[in-house]
CSV table of C-alpha atoms and ligand atoms in Angstrom, one decimal:
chain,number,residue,atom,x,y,z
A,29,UNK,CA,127.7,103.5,166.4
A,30,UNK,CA,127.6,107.1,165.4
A,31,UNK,CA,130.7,109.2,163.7
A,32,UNK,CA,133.9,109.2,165.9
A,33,UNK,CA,135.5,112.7,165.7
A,34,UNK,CA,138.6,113.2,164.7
A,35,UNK,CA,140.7,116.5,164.6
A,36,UNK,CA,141.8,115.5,161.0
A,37,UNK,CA,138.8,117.8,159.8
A,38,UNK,CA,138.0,116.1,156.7
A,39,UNK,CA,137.4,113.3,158.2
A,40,UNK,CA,134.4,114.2,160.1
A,41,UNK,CA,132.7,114.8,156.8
A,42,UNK,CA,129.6,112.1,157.0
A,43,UNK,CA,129.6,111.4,153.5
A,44,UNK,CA,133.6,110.8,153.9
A,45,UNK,CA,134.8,107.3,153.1
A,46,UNK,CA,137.8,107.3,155.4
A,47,UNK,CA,136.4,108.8,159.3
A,48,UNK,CA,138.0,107.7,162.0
A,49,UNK,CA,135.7,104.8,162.3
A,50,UNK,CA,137.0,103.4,159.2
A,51,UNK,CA,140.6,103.6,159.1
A,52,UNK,CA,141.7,101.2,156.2
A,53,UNK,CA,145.2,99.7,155.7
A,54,UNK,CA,146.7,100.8,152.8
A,55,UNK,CA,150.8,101.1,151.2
A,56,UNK,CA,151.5,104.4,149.7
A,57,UNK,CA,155.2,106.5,148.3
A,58,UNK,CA,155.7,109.9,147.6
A,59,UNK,CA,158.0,111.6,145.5
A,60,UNK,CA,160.2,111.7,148.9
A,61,UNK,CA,159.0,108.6,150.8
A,62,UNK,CA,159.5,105.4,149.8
A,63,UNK,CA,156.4,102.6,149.9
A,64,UNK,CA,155.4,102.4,153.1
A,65,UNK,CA,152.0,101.1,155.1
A,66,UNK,CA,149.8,104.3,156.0
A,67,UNK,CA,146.3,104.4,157.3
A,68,UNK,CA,144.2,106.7,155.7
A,69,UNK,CA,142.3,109.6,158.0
A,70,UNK,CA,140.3,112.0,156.1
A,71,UNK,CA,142.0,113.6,152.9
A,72,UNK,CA,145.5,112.3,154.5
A,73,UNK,CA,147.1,109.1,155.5
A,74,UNK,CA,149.4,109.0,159.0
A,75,UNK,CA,152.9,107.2,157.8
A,76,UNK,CA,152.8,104.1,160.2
A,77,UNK,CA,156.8,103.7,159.2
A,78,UNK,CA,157.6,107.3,160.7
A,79,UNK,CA,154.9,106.9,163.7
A,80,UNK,CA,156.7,103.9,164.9
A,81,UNK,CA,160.0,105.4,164.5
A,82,UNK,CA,159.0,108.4,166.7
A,83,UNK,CA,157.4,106.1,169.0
A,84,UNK,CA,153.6,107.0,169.1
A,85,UNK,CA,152.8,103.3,167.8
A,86,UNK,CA,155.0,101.2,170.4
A,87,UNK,CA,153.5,97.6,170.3
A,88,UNK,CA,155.8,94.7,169.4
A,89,UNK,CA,159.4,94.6,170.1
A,90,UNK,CA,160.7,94.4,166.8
A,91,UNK,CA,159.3,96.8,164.5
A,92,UNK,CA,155.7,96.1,162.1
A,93,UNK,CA,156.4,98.7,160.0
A,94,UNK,CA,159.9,98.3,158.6
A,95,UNK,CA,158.5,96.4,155.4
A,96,UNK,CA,156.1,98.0,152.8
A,97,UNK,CA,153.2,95.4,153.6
A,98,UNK,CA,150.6,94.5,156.1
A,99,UNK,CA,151.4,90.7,156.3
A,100,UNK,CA,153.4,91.3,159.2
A,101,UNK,CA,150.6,92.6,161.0
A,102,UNK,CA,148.0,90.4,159.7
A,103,UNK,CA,150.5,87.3,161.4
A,104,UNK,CA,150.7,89.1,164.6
A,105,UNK,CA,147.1,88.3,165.3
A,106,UNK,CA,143.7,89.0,166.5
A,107,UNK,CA,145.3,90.3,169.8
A,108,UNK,CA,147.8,93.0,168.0
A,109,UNK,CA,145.2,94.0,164.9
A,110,UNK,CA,142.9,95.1,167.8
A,111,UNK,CA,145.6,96.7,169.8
A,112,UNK,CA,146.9,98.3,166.9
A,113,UNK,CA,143.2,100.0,165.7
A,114,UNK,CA,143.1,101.0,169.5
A,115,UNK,CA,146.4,103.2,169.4
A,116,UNK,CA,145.3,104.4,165.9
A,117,UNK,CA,142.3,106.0,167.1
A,118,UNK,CA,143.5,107.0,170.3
A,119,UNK,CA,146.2,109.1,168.6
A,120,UNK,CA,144.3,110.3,165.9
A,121,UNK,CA,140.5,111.0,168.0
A,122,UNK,CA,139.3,114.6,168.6
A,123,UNK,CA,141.4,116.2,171.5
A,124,UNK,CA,144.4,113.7,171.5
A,125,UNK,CA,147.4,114.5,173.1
A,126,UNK,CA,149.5,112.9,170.5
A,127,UNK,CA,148.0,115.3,168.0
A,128,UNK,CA,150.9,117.4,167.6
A,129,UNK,CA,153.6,114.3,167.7
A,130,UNK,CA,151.5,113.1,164.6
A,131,UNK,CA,150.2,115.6,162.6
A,132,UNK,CA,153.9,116.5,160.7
A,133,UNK,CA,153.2,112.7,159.8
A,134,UNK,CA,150.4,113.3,157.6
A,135,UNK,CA,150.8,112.8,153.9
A,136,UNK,CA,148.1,114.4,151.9
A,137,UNK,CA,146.4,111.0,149.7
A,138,UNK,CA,146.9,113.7,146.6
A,139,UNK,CA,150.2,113.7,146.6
A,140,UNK,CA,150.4,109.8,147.4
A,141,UNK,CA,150.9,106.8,145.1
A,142,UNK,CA,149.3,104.0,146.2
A,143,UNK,CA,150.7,100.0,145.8
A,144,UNK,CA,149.4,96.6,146.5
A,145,UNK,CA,148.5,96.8,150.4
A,146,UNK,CA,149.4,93.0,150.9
A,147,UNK,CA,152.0,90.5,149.7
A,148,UNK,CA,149.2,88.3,147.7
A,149,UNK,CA,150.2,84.5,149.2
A,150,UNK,CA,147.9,82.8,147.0
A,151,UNK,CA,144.6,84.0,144.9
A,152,UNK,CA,141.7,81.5,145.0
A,153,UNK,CA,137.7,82.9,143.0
A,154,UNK,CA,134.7,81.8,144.0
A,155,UNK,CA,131.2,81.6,142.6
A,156,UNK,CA,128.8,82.1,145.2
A,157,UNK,CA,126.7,84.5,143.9
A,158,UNK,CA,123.3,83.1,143.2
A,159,UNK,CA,121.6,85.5,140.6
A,160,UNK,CA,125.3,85.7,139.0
A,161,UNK,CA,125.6,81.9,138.7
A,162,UNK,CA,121.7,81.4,137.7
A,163,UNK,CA,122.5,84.7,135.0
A,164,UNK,CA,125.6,83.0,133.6
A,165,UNK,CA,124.0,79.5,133.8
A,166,UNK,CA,121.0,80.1,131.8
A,167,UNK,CA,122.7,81.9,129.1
A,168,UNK,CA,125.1,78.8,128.9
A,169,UNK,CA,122.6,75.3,129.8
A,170,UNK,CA,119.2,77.2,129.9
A,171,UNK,CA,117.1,78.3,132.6
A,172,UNK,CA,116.4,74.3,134.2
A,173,UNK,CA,119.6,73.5,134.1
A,174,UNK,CA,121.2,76.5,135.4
A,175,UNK,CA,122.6,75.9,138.6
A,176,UNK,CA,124.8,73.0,139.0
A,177,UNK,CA,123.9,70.4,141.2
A,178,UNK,CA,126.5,71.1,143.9
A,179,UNK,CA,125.9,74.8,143.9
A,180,UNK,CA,123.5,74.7,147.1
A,181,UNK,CA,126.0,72.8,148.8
A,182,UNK,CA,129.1,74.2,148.2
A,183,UNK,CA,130.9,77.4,147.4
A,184,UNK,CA,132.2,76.2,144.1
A,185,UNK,CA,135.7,78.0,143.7
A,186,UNK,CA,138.6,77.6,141.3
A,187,UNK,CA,142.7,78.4,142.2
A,188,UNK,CA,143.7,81.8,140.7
A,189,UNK,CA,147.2,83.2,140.3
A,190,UNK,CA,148.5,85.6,143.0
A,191,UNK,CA,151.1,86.8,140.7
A,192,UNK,CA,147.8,88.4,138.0
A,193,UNK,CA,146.7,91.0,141.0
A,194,UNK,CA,147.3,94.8,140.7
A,195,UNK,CA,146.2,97.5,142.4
A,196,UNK,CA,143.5,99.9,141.6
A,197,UNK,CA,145.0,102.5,138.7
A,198,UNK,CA,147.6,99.7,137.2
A,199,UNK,CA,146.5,99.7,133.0
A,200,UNK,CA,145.3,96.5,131.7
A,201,UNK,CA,146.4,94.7,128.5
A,202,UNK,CA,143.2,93.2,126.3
A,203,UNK,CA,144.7,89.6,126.0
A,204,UNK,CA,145.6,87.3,123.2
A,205,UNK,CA,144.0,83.7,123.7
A,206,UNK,CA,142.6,80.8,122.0
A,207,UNK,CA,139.1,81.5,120.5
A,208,UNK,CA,136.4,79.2,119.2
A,209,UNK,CA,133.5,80.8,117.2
A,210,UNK,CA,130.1,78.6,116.4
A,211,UNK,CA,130.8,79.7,113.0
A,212,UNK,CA,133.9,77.9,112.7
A,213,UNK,CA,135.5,74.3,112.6
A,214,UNK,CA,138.7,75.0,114.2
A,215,UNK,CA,139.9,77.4,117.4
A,216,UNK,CA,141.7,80.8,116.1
A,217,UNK,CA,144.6,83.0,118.3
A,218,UNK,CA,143.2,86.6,118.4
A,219,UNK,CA,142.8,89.1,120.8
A,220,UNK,CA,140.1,88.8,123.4
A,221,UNK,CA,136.6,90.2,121.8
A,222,UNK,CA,134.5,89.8,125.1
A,223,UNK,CA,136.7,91.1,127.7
A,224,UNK,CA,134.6,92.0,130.9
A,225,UNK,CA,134.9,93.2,134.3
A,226,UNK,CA,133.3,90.8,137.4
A,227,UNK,CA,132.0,92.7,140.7
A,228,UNK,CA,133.6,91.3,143.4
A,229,UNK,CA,134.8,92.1,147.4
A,230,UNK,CA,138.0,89.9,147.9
A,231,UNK,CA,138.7,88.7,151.6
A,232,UNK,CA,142.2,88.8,152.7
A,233,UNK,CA,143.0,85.7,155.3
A,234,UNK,CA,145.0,86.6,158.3
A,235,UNK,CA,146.1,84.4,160.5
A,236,UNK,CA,147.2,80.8,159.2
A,237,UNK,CA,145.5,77.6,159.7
A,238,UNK,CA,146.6,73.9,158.7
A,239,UNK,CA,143.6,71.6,158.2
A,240,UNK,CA,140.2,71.5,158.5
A,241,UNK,CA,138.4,75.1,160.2
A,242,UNK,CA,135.1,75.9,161.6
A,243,UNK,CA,132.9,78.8,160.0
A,244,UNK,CA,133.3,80.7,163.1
A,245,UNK,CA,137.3,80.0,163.2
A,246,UNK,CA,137.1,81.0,159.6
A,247,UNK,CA,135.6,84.1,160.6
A,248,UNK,CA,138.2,85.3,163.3
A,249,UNK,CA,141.0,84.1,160.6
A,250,UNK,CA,139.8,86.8,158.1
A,251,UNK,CA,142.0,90.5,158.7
A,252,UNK,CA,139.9,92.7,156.3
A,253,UNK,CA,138.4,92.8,152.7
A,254,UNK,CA,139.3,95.1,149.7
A,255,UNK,CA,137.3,95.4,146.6
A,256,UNK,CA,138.3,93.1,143.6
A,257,UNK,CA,137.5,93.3,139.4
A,258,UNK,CA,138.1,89.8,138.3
A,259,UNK,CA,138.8,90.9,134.4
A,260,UNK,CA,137.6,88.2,132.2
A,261,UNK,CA,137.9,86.9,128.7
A,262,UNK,CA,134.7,85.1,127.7
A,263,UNK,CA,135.5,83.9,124.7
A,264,UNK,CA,138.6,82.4,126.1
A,265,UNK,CA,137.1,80.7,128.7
A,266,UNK,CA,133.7,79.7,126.6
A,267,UNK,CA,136.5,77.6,124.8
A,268,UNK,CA,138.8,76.4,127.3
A,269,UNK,CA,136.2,76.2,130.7
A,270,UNK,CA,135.4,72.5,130.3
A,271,UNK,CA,136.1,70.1,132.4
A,272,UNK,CA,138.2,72.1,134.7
A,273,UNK,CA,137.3,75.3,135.0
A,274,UNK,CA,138.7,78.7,134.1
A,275,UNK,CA,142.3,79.4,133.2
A,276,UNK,CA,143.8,81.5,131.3
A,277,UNK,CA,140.4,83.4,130.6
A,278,UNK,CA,141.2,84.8,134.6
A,279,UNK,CA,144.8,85.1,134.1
A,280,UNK,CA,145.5,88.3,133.1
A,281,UNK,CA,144.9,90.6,135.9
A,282,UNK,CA,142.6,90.8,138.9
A,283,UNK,CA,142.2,94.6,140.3
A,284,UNK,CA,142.0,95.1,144.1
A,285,UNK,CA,141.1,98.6,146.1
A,286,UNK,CA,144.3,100.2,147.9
A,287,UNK,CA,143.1,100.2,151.3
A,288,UNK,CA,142.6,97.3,153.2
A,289,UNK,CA,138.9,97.5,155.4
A,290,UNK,CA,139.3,95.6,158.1
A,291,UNK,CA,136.7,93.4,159.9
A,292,UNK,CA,137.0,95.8,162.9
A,293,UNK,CA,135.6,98.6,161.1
A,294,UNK,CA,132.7,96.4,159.0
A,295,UNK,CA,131.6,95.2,162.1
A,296,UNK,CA,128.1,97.3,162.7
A,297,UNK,CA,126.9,96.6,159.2
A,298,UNK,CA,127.5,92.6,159.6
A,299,UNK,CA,124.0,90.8,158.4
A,300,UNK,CA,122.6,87.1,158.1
A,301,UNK,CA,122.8,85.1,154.4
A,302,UNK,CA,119.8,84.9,152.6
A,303,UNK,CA,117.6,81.9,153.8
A,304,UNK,CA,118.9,78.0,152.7
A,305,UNK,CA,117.5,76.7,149.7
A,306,UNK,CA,119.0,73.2,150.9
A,307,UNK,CA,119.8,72.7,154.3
A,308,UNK,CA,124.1,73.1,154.5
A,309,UNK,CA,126.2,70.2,155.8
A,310,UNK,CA,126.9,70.8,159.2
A,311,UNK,CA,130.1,71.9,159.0
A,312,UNK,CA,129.2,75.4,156.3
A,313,UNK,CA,126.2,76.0,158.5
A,314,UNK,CA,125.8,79.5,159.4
A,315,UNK,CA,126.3,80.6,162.7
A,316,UNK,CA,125.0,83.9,162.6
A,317,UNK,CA,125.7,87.5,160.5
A,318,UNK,CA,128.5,86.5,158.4
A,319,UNK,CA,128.2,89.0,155.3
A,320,UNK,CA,127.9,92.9,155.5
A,321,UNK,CA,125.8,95.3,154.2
A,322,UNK,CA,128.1,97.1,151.5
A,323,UNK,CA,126.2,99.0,148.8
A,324,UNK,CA,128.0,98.4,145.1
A,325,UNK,CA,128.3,100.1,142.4
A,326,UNK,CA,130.6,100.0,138.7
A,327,UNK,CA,131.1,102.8,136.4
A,328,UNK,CA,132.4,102.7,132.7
A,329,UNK,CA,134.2,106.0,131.6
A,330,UNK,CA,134.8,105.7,127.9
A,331,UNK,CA,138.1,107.5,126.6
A,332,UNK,CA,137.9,110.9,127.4
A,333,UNK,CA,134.6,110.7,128.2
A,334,UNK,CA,132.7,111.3,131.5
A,335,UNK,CA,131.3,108.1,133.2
A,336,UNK,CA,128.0,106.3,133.5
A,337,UNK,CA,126.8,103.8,135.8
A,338,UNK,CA,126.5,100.8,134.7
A,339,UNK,CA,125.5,98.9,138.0
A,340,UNK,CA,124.8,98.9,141.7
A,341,UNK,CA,124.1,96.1,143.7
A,342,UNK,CA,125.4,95.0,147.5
A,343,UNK,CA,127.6,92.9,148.8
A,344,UNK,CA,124.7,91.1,150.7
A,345,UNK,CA,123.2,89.5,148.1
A,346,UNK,CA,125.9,87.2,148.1
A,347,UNK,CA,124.6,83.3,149.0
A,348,UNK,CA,128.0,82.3,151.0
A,349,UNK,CA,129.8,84.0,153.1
A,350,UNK,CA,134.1,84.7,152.7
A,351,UNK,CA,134.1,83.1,156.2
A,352,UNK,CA,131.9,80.1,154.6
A,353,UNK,CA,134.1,79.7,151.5
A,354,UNK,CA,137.3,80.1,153.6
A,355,UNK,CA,135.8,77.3,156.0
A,356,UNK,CA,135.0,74.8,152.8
A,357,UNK,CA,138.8,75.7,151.1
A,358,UNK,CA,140.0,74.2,154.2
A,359,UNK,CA,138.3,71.0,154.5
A,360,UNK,CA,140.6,69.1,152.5
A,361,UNK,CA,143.5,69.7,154.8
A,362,UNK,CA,144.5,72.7,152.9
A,363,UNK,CA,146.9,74.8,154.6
A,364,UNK,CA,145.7,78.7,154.4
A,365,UNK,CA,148.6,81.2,154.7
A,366,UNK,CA,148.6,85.1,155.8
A,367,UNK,CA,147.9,86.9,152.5
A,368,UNK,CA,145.7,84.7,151.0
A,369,UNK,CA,143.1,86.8,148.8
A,370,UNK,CA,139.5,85.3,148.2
A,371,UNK,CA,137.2,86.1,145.6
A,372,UNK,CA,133.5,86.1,146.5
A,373,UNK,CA,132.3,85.7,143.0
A,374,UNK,CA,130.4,88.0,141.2
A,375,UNK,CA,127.9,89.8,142.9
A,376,UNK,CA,124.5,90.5,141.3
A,377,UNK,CA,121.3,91.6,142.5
A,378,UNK,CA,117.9,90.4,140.9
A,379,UNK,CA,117.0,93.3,138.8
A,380,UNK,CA,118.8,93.8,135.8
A,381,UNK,CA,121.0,97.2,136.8
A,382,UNK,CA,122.0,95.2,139.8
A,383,UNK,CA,124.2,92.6,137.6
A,384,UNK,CA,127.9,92.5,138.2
A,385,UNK,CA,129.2,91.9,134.9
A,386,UNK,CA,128.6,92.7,131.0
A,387,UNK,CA,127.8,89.2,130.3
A,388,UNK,CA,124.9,89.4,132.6
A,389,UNK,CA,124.6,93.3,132.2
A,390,UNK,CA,124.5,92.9,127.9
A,391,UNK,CA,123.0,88.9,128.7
A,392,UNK,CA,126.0,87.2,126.2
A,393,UNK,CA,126.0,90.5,123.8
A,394,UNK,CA,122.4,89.7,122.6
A,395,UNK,CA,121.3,93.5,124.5
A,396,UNK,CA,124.2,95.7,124.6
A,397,UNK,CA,123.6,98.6,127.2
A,398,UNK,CA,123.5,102.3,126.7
A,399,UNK,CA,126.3,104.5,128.0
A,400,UNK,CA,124.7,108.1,128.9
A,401,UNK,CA,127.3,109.3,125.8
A,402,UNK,CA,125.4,107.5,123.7
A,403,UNK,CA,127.5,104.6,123.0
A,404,UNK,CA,126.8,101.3,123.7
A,405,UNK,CA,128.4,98.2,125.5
A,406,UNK,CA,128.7,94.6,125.1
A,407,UNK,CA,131.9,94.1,126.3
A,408,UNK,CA,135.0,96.3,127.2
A,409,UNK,CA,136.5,98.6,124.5
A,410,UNK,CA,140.4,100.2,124.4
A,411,UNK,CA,140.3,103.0,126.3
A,412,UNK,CA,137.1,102.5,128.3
A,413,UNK,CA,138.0,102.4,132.4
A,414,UNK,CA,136.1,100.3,134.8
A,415,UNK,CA,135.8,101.6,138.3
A,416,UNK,CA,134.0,99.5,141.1
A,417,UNK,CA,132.8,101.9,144.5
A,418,UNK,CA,131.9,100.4,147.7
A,419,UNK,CA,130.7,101.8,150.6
A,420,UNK,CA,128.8,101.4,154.1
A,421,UNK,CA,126.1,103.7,155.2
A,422,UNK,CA,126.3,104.2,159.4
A,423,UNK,CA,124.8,106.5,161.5
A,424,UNK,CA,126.2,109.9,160.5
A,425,UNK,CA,129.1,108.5,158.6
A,426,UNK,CA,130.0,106.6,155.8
A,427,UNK,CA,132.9,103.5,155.3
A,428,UNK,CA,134.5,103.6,151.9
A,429,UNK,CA,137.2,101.2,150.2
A,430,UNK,CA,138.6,103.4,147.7
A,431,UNK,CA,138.2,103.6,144.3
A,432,UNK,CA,139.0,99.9,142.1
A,433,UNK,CA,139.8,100.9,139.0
A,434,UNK,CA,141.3,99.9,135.5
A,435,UNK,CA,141.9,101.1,131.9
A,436,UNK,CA,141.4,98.8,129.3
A,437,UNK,CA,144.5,99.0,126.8
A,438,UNK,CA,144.6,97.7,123.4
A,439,UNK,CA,146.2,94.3,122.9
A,440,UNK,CA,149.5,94.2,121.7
A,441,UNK,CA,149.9,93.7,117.6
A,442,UNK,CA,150.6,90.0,118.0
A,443,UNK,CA,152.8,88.5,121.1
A,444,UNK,CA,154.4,85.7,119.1
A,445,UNK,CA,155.9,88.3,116.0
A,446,UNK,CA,159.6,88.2,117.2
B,528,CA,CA1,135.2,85.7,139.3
């Protein structure tokens, strides 16, 4: 696959995220256009709601782009999503004849703002990172212990709350929570003192299924993955995590990217899981090249302040895949629903700048890092904002997601003061 041409000319940049090979899902308003679901081309993004009125996207008999989300779409199914990327390219290619139908339906991404792409059905986080899960493990129950015995057997996961997602650019509140220090007897309310950010991609399932699902059904289920920051207080959950896992430590917000990649487009840079440690049960096997080659990368802009690089990893280092984890979430009977978002986990690599988190990055605060300003980092300050970057190198061209981004606000004097 080499750069598909198209005559929106800033789109044949090679180093542009969104070429015509790309074209992410995303919903976007202007100061004259209400929130709507655009595709982003280049610099722009075509209106889908005004294409379809005008006719040049004709492929259902009641209309997909009369609401401001892509569910609709994504229920549709396999069939339409590849229909629909056909007509999209074939309207927006090099020398199309629809060029002057659609070009007055451009809206330049400057002048857009951009909103959650998806009604989020339900939010379930994994943790099927391996260097993340040994990282966190050994800080917590040492080096021989850090693993837990199911983790080579299943993608541990916990239930998160769909109502905690934003889109990239919404502020984040520093929460309040319950805090236990070694030093004292008794817990304390404050205001989070370790908040962090946690690398992820987030999978967005497509089509619904009711019971148990194979890997490769999985797969085809899945419409298209967005970036995700799964902000977390760690001294919230250092208190609260046992026996059931994280709570309200993960319930303040989780970021996700505006544009919606779909599988379509992430298909050339699809690659195997590392090798088994332990054989899987039959039924997570994998059954070929299930994650994608997507180099990672976080930055950390203090106030004001120009931005450092704080990490880069890729997406490929993960040890399950989303069609993996979506496969095991179903096993129970579980019924899956259009819209559901899935966390991968964090994502590290095995060198230390390849860690997807401050916990790992800073290992528990014991080595804060340095910011090129000078400063240094254990955790997230007020002010600082956290931006994740993803993107696929192809032949001659380049698949981005769009920025993930967040500023950390201070937390508020103290909620219960009425
Ligand atoms: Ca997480």
């Amino acid at each position: 696959m080499t750069l598909q041409k198209s005559w929106v000319a800033s789109a044949n940049d090679p180093k542009h995220p969104f070429p015509l090979n790309n074209l992410p899902y995303g919903v976007f308003s202007t100061a004259e256009l209400d929130p709507r679901c655009g595709v982003a081309i280049g610099d722009m993004i075509l209106d889908c709601q005004r294409a379809e009125e005008a006719g040049l996207i004709s492929l259902t008999e009641d209309p997909l782009f009369d609401v401001p989300f892509w569910n609709e779409v994504m229920e549709e199914g396999a069939e339409l999503w590849s229909a629909l990327r056909d007509r999209l390219t074939a309207i927006l290619a090099d020398g199309s004849p629809d060029r002057e139908r659609a070009e007055p339906l451009l809206v330049p991404q400057a002048d857009a703002e951009m909103h959650l792409p998806f009604l989020v059905s339900e939010y379930t986080d994994f943790y099927a990172g391996k260097n993340h899960a040994f990282n966190v493990g050994s800080m917590f129950r040492g080096p021989e212990n850090a693993l837990p015995p199911n983790w080579l057997h299943i993608p541990i996961g916990y239930n998160g709350r769909a109502s905690s997602v934003v889109v990239s650019g919404t502020d984040i509140r520093r929460p309040w929570g319950q805090l236990k220090s070694p030093d004292h007897d008794l817990p304390a309310f404050l205001p989070c003192r370790r908040f962090d950010l946690e690398l992820e991609m987030g999978a967005i399932v497509g089509q619904p299924s009711e019971g148990p699902i194979t890997v490769d059904e999985a797969d085809a289920n899945i419409f298209g993955y967005v970036l995700l920051n799964d902000w977390s207080a760690r001294d919230i959950q250092a208190w609260e995590y046992q026996p059931l896992g994280p709570f309200q430590a993960k319930a303040t917000a989780t970021t996700i990217s505006p544009w919606i990649v779909t599988k379509a487009a992430l298909e050339p840079f699809r690659t195997d899981c590392p090798e088994r440690e332990v054989e899987l049960l039959p039924h997570l096997k994998d059954t070929g090249p299930m994650l994608y080659d997507i180099d990672l990368s976080v930055t950390l802009a203090p106030e004001g302040k120009a931005a450092t690089e704080i990490a880069r990893t890729n997406y490929k280092e993960m040890y399950y895949s989303a069609a993996q984890q979506l496969a095991h979430h179903t096993t129970s009977g579980c019924p899956m629903n259009p819209g559901d978002l899935l966390g991968s986990g964090t994502i590290s690599g095995a060198t230390k700048h390849e860690r997807g988190s401050l916990l790992e990055l800073s290992w528990g605060g014991k080595e804060p890092i340095t910011l090129d300003t000078g400063e240094e980092r254990s955790f997230l300050l007020d002010g600082d904002t956290l931006t994740l970057h993803g993107e696929c190198h192809g032949d001659g061209y380049t698949i981005g997601f769009g920025n993930c981004a967040g500023t950390i606000l201070p937390a508020l004097e103290d909620p219960y003061a009425r």
